[in-house]
Amino acid sequence: MLKNKVTIGIDPDVDKSGMAIFNYEDSQLHLYQYDLSDLFQQLLNQHFKSQKNDYSLLVRLESGHKVAQTWQKRTVGTIKNVGRNNEIGSQIEKFLIKYNIPYELVNPFGGSSIKHEQFCKITCWDIKKSTNPEKRVAGLLAFKR
């Protein structure tokens, strides 16, 4: 029988994706930022750890790569960045499938507009510990079920 539950939230980004780990047993939230190869390593570490210690693991991946995009009123630079970030999300999803890591896709929800103070109120994150938009989105994905 599974002892506890861990949820990982991921906000895909070309340079460094936000990753958050929330442990429901002790209500601990941890925020990180990794490049793609380090993110893959961390996902494998968490997956193997969950199997070894017999607890459930779920990855919640922000899925901009699955949402039909509206390109009107966007600059060329914005379109390029959205496309690159979407490809990272697609690669992360392929990785999760390949290693049979349980996951769910979450439509973009505007989490990057949430400021540090509001994030701290929602998650009880220490206001003195800095965050950035990628970490906050990942944190909300992991924290909110």
JSON list of C-alpha atoms in Angstrom, two decimals:
[
{"chain": "A", "resi": 1, "resn": "MET", "atom": "CA", "xyz": [0.00, 0.00, 0.00]},
{"chain": "A", "resi": 2, "resn": "LEU", "atom": "CA", "xyz": [1.31, 3.47, -0.89]},
{"chain": "A", "resi": 3, "resn": "LYS", "atom": "CA", "xyz": [2.39, 5.41, 2.21]},
{"chain": "A", "resi": 4, "resn": "ASN", "atom": "CA", "xyz": [2.25, 9.02, 1.10]},
{"chain": "A", "resi": 5, "resn": "LYS", "atom": "CA", "xyz": [1.91, 11.22, -1.91]},
{"chain": "A", "resi": 6, "resn": "VAL", "atom": "CA", "xyz": [4.32, 13.54, -3.72]},
{"chain": "A", "resi": 7, "resn": "THR", "atom": "CA", "xyz": [3.34, 15.88, -6.52]},
{"chain": "A", "resi": 8, "resn": "ILE", "atom": "CA", "xyz": [5.85, 17.51, -8.84]},
{"chain": "A", "resi": 9, "resn": "GLY", "atom": "CA", "xyz": [4.88, 20.64, -10.77]},
{"chain": "A", "resi": 10, "resn": "ILE", "atom": "CA", "xyz": [6.79, 21.64, -13.91]},
{"chain": "A", "resi": 11, "resn": "ASP", "atom": "CA", "xyz": [6.68, 24.92, -15.82]},
{"chain": "A", "resi": 12, "resn": "PRO", "atom": "CA", "xyz": [8.59, 24.20, -19.08]},
{"chain": "A", "resi": 13, "resn": "ASP", "atom": "CA", "xyz": [11.07, 26.84, -20.18]},
{"chain": "A", "resi": 14, "resn": "VAL", "atom": "CA", "xyz": [13.85, 26.86, -22.79]},
{"chain": "A", "resi": 15, "resn": "ASP", "atom": "CA", "xyz": [16.63, 27.95, -20.45]},
{"chain": "A", "resi": 16, "resn": "LYS", "atom": "CA", "xyz": [15.56, 26.68, -17.03]},
{"chain": "A", "resi": 17, "resn": "SER", "atom": "CA", "xyz": [12.24, 25.07, -16.25]},
{"chain": "A", "resi": 18, "resn": "GLY", "atom": "CA", "xyz": [10.59, 25.61, -12.92]},
{"chain": "A", "resi": 19, "resn": "MET", "atom": "CA", "xyz": [10.17, 22.46, -10.83]},
{"chain": "A", "resi": 20, "resn": "ALA", "atom": "CA", "xyz": [8.40, 22.15, -7.50]},
{"chain": "A", "resi": 21, "resn": "ILE", "atom": "CA", "xyz": [8.01, 19.15, -5.24]},
{"chain": "A", "resi": 22, "resn": "PHE", "atom": "CA", "xyz": [5.17, 19.02, -2.73]},
{"chain": "A", "resi": 23, "resn": "ASN", "atom": "CA", "xyz": [5.06, 16.26, -0.14]},
{"chain": "A", "resi": 24, "resn": "TYR", "atom": "CA", "xyz": [1.52, 15.80, 1.19]},
{"chain": "A", "resi": 25, "resn": "GLU", "atom": "CA", "xyz": [2.71, 13.85, 4.22]},
{"chain": "A", "resi": 26, "resn": "ASP", "atom": "CA", "xyz": [4.64, 16.74, 5.76]},
{"chain": "A", "resi": 27, "resn": "SER", "atom": "CA", "xyz": [3.19, 19.61, 3.65]},
{"chain": "A", "resi": 28, "resn": "GLN", "atom": "CA", "xyz": [6.65, 20.64, 2.47]},
{"chain": "A", "resi": 29, "resn": "LEU", "atom": "CA", "xyz": [7.02, 22.58, -0.78]},
{"chain": "A", "resi": 30, "resn": "HIS", "atom": "CA", "xyz": [10.42, 22.82, -2.49]},
{"chain": "A", "resi": 31, "resn": "LEU", "atom": "CA", "xyz": [11.13, 25.05, -5.50]},
{"chain": "A", "resi": 32, "resn": "TYR", "atom": "CA", "xyz": [13.88, 24.52, -8.08]},
{"chain": "A", "resi": 33, "resn": "GLN", "atom": "CA", "xyz": [14.94, 25.60, -11.54]},
{"chain": "A", "resi": 34, "resn": "TYR", "atom": "CA", "xyz": [16.76, 23.21, -13.89]},
{"chain": "A", "resi": 35, "resn": "ASP", "atom": "CA", "xyz": [17.93, 23.01, -17.45]},
{"chain": "A", "resi": 36, "resn": "LEU", "atom": "CA", "xyz": [16.38, 20.15, -19.41]},
{"chain": "A", "resi": 37, "resn": "SER", "atom": "CA", "xyz": [19.05, 17.50, -18.73]},
{"chain": "A", "resi": 38, "resn": "ASP", "atom": "CA", "xyz": [19.12, 18.23, -14.99]},
{"chain": "A", "resi": 39, "resn": "LEU", "atom": "CA", "xyz": [15.31, 18.24, -14.92]},
{"chain": "A", "resi": 40, "resn": "PHE", "atom": "CA", "xyz": [15.27, 14.77, -16.50]},
{"chain": "A", "resi": 41, "resn": "GLN", "atom": "CA", "xyz": [17.78, 13.54, -13.90]},
{"chain": "A", "resi": 42, "resn": "GLN", "atom": "CA", "xyz": [15.70, 14.95, -11.05]},
{"chain": "A", "resi": 43, "resn": "LEU", "atom": "CA", "xyz": [12.55, 13.32, -12.43]},
{"chain": "A", "resi": 44, "resn": "LEU", "atom": "CA", "xyz": [14.29, 9.95, -12.59]},
{"chain": "A", "resi": 45, "resn": "ASN", "atom": "CA", "xyz": [15.64, 10.41, -9.06]},
{"chain": "A", "resi": 46, "resn": "GLN", "atom": "CA", "xyz": [12.16, 11.18, -7.73]},
{"chain": "A", "resi": 47, "resn": "HIS", "atom": "CA", "xyz": [10.60, 8.31, -9.70]},
{"chain": "A", "resi": 48, "resn": "PHE", "atom": "CA", "xyz": [13.11, 5.74, -8.43]},
{"chain": "A", "resi": 49, "resn": "LYS", "atom": "CA", "xyz": [12.85, 7.12, -4.90]},
{"chain": "A", "resi": 50, "resn": "SER", "atom": "CA", "xyz": [9.05, 6.75, -4.98]},
{"chain": "A", "resi": 51, "resn": "GLN", "atom": "CA", "xyz": [9.34, 3.15, -6.17]},
{"chain": "A", "resi": 52, "resn": "LYS", "atom": "CA", "xyz": [11.97, 2.24, -3.59]},
{"chain": "A", "resi": 53, "resn": "ASN", "atom": "CA", "xyz": [10.06, 3.85, -0.71]},
{"chain": "A", "resi": 54, "resn": "ASP", "atom": "CA", "xyz": [6.60, 2.77, -1.93]},
{"chain": "A", "resi": 55, "resn": "TYR", "atom": "CA", "xyz": [4.84, 6.10, -2.24]},
{"chain": "A", "resi": 56, "resn": "SER", "atom": "CA", "xyz": [2.77, 7.60, -5.02]},
{"chain": "A", "resi": 57, "resn": "LEU", "atom": "CA", "xyz": [4.20, 10.22, -7.35]},
{"chain": "A", "resi": 58, "resn": "LEU", "atom": "CA", "xyz": [2.39, 12.45, -9.82]},
{"chain": "A", "resi": 59, "resn": "VAL", "atom": "CA", "xyz": [3.92, 15.00, -12.19]},
{"chain": "A", "resi": 60, "resn": "ARG", "atom": "CA", "xyz": [1.70, 17.93, -13.18]},
{"chain": "A", "resi": 61, "resn": "LEU", "atom": "CA", "xyz": [3.08, 19.46, -16.37]},
{"chain": "A", "resi": 62, "resn": "GLU", "atom": "CA", "xyz": [1.90, 22.80, -17.68]},
{"chain": "A", "resi": 63, "resn": "SER", "atom": "CA", "xyz": [0.86, 21.86, -21.21]},
{"chain": "A", "resi": 64, "resn": "GLY", "atom": "CA", "xyz": [1.16, 24.90, -23.44]},
{"chain": "A", "resi": 65, "resn": "HIS", "atom": "CA", "xyz": [2.35, 22.46, -26.11]},
{"chain": "A", "resi": 66, "resn": "LYS", "atom": "CA", "xyz": [-1.15, 20.90, -26.26]},
{"chain": "A", "resi": 67, "resn": "VAL", "atom": "CA", "xyz": [-3.16, 24.12, -26.40]},
{"chain": "A", "resi": 68, "resn": "ALA", "atom": "CA", "xyz": [-4.14, 25.66, -29.73]},
{"chain": "A", "resi": 69, "resn": "GLN", "atom": "CA", "xyz": [-2.25, 28.94, -29.93]},
{"chain": "A", "resi": 70, "resn": "THR", "atom": "CA", "xyz": [-3.68, 32.27, -31.00]},
{"chain": "A", "resi": 71, "resn": "TRP", "atom": "CA", "xyz": [-0.88, 34.18, -32.67]},
{"chain": "A", "resi": 72, "resn": "GLN", "atom": "CA", "xyz": [-2.69, 37.46, -33.19]},
{"chain": "A", "resi": 73, "resn": "LYS", "atom": "CA", "xyz": [-1.32, 40.50, -31.36]},
{"chain": "A", "resi": 74, "resn": "ARG", "atom": "CA", "xyz": [1.99, 38.79, -30.56]},
{"chain": "A", "resi": 75, "resn": "THR", "atom": "CA", "xyz": [5.42, 39.94, -31.60]},
{"chain": "A", "resi": 76, "resn": "VAL", "atom": "CA", "xyz": [7.74, 37.66, -33.56]},
{"chain": "A", "resi": 77, "resn": "GLY", "atom": "CA", "xyz": [10.01, 37.31, -30.51]},
{"chain": "A", "resi": 78, "resn": "THR", "atom": "CA", "xyz": [7.10, 36.26, -28.31]},
{"chain": "A", "resi": 79, "resn": "ILE", "atom": "CA", "xyz": [5.93, 33.72, -30.88]},
{"chain": "A", "resi": 80, "resn": "LYS", "atom": "CA", "xyz": [9.45, 32.27, -31.12]},
{"chain": "A", "resi": 81, "resn": "ASN", "atom": "CA", "xyz": [9.74, 31.93, -27.32]},
{"chain": "A", "resi": 82, "resn": "VAL", "atom": "CA", "xyz": [6.29, 30.35, -27.00]},
{"chain": "A", "resi": 83, "resn": "GLY", "atom": "CA", "xyz": [7.19, 27.81, -29.67]},
{"chain": "A", "resi": 84, "resn": "ARG", "atom": "CA", "xyz": [10.52, 26.97, -28.03]},
{"chain": "A", "resi": 85, "resn": "ASN", "atom": "CA", "xyz": [8.91, 26.58, -24.59]},
{"chain": "A", "resi": 86, "resn": "ASN", "atom": "CA", "xyz": [6.19, 24.40, -26.10]},
{"chain": "A", "resi": 87, "resn": "GLU", "atom": "CA", "xyz": [8.83, 22.11, -27.57]},
{"chain": "A", "resi": 88, "resn": "ILE", "atom": "CA", "xyz": [10.43, 21.73, -24.13]},
{"chain": "A", "resi": 89, "resn": "GLY", "atom": "CA", "xyz": [7.03, 20.77, -22.72]},
{"chain": "A", "resi": 90, "resn": "SER", "atom": "CA", "xyz": [6.61, 18.21, -25.48]},
{"chain": "A", "resi": 91, "resn": "GLN", "atom": "CA", "xyz": [10.06, 16.73, -24.74]},
{"chain": "A", "resi": 92, "resn": "ILE", "atom": "CA", "xyz": [9.26, 16.49, -21.03]},
{"chain": "A", "resi": 93, "resn": "GLU", "atom": "CA", "xyz": [5.99, 14.70, -21.80]},
{"chain": "A", "resi": 94, "resn": "LYS", "atom": "CA", "xyz": [7.83, 12.20, -24.05]},
{"chain": "A", "resi": 95, "resn": "PHE", "atom": "CA", "xyz": [10.33, 11.58, -21.24]},
{"chain": "A", "resi": 96, "resn": "LEU", "atom": "CA", "xyz": [7.54, 10.93, -18.72]},
{"chain": "A", "resi": 97, "resn": "ILE", "atom": "CA", "xyz": [5.91, 8.47, -21.10]},
{"chain": "A", "resi": 98, "resn": "LYS", "atom": "CA", "xyz": [9.19, 6.69, -21.85]},
{"chain": "A", "resi": 99, "resn": "TYR", "atom": "CA", "xyz": [9.96, 6.11, -18.16]},
{"chain": "A", "resi": 100, "resn": "ASN", "atom": "CA", "xyz": [6.34, 5.40, -17.22]},
{"chain": "A", "resi": 101, "resn": "ILE", "atom": "CA", "xyz": [6.25, 8.27, -14.73]},
{"chain": "A", "resi": 102, "resn": "PRO", "atom": "CA", "xyz": [2.64, 9.12, -13.80]},
{"chain": "A", "resi": 103, "resn": "TYR", "atom": "CA", "xyz": [1.68, 12.56, -15.04]},
{"chain": "A", "resi": 104, "resn": "GLU", "atom": "CA", "xyz": [-1.18, 14.83, -15.99]},
{"chain": "A", "resi": 105, "resn": "LEU", "atom": "CA", "xyz": [-1.24, 17.80, -18.31]},
{"chain": "A", "resi": 106, "resn": "VAL", "atom": "CA", "xyz": [-2.53, 21.10, -16.96]},
{"chain": "A", "resi": 107, "resn": "ASN", "atom": "CA", "xyz": [-3.63, 23.88, -19.29]},
{"chain": "A", "resi": 108, "resn": "PRO", "atom": "CA", "xyz": [-1.79, 27.17, -18.78]},
{"chain": "A", "resi": 109, "resn": "PHE", "atom": "CA", "xyz": [-3.67, 29.09, -16.10]},
{"chain": "A", "resi": 110, "resn": "GLY", "atom": "CA", "xyz": [-1.91, 32.47, -15.98]},
{"chain": "A", "resi": 111, "resn": "GLY", "atom": "CA", "xyz": [0.20, 31.54, -12.98]},
{"chain": "A", "resi": 112, "resn": "SER", "atom": "CA", "xyz": [3.14, 33.62, -14.18]},
{"chain": "A", "resi": 113, "resn": "SER", "atom": "CA", "xyz": [1.11, 36.75, -13.43]},
{"chain": "A", "resi": 114, "resn": "ILE", "atom": "CA", "xyz": [0.94, 35.81, -9.74]},
{"chain": "A", "resi": 115, "resn": "LYS", "atom": "CA", "xyz": [3.39, 37.92, -7.77]},
{"chain": "A", "resi": 116, "resn": "HIS", "atom": "CA", "xyz": [5.69, 36.70, -5.01]},
{"chain": "A", "resi": 117, "resn": "GLU", "atom": "CA", "xyz": [3.56, 38.01, -2.13]},
{"chain": "A", "resi": 118, "resn": "GLN", "atom": "CA", "xyz": [0.39, 36.37, -3.43]},
{"chain": "A", "resi": 119, "resn": "PHE", "atom": "CA", "xyz": [2.25, 33.09, -4.05]},
{"chain": "A", "resi": 120, "resn": "CYS", "atom": "CA", "xyz": [3.48, 33.14, -0.45]},
{"chain": "A", "resi": 121, "resn": "LYS", "atom": "CA", "xyz": [-0.07, 33.64, 0.87]},
{"chain": "A", "resi": 122, "resn": "ILE", "atom": "CA", "xyz": [-1.43, 30.75, -1.22]},
{"chain": "A", "resi": 123, "resn": "THR", "atom": "CA", "xyz": [1.35, 28.26, -0.44]},
{"chain": "A", "resi": 124, "resn": "CYS", "atom": "CA", "xyz": [2.67, 29.50, 2.94]},
{"chain": "A", "resi": 125, "resn": "TRP", "atom": "CA", "xyz": [6.07, 29.91, 1.26]},
{"chain": "A", "resi": 126, "resn": "ASP", "atom": "CA", "xyz": [8.49, 31.99, 3.36]},
{"chain": "A", "resi": 127, "resn": "ILE", "atom": "CA", "xyz": [8.19, 35.52, 1.96]},
{"chain": "A", "resi": 128, "resn": "LYS", "atom": "CA", "xyz": [11.92, 36.06, 2.63]},
{"chain": "A", "resi": 129, "resn": "LYS", "atom": "CA", "xyz": [12.83, 33.28, 0.17]},
{"chain": "A", "resi": 130, "resn": "SER", "atom": "CA", "xyz": [12.85, 34.65, -3.36]},
{"chain": "A", "resi": 131, "resn": "THR", "atom": "CA", "xyz": [10.90, 33.12, -6.24]},
{"chain": "A", "resi": 132, "resn": "ASN", "atom": "CA", "xyz": [10.58, 33.79, -9.95]},
{"chain": "A", "resi": 133, "resn": "PRO", "atom": "CA", "xyz": [7.65, 33.21, -12.34]},
{"chain": "A", "resi": 134, "resn": "GLU", "atom": "CA", "xyz": [8.83, 29.72, -13.39]},
{"chain": "A", "resi": 135, "resn": "LYS", "atom": "CA", "xyz": [9.21, 28.55, -9.79]},
{"chain": "A", "resi": 136, "resn": "ARG", "atom": "CA", "xyz": [5.87, 30.08, -8.79]},
{"chain": "A", "resi": 137, "resn": "VAL", "atom": "CA", "xyz": [3.99, 28.37, -11.63]},
{"chain": "A", "resi": 138, "resn": "ALA", "atom": "CA", "xyz": [5.66, 25.04, -10.80]},
{"chain": "A", "resi": 139, "resn": "GLY", "atom": "CA", "xyz": [4.87, 25.58, -7.12]},
{"chain": "A", "resi": 140, "resn": "LEU", "atom": "CA", "xyz": [1.21, 26.23, -7.82]},
{"chain": "A", "resi": 141, "resn": "LEU", "atom": "CA", "xyz": [1.02, 23.16, -10.06]},
{"chain": "A", "resi": 142, "resn": "ALA", "atom": "CA", "xyz": [2.47, 20.98, -7.29]},
{"chain": "A", "resi": 143, "resn": "PHE", "atom": "CA", "xyz": [0.60, 22.63, -4.42]},
{"chain": "A", "resi": 144, "resn": "LYS", "atom": "CA", "xyz": [-2.89, 22.93, -5.91]},
{"chain": "A", "resi": 145, "resn": "ARG", "atom": "CA", "xyz": [-4.63, 19.65, -6.62]}
]
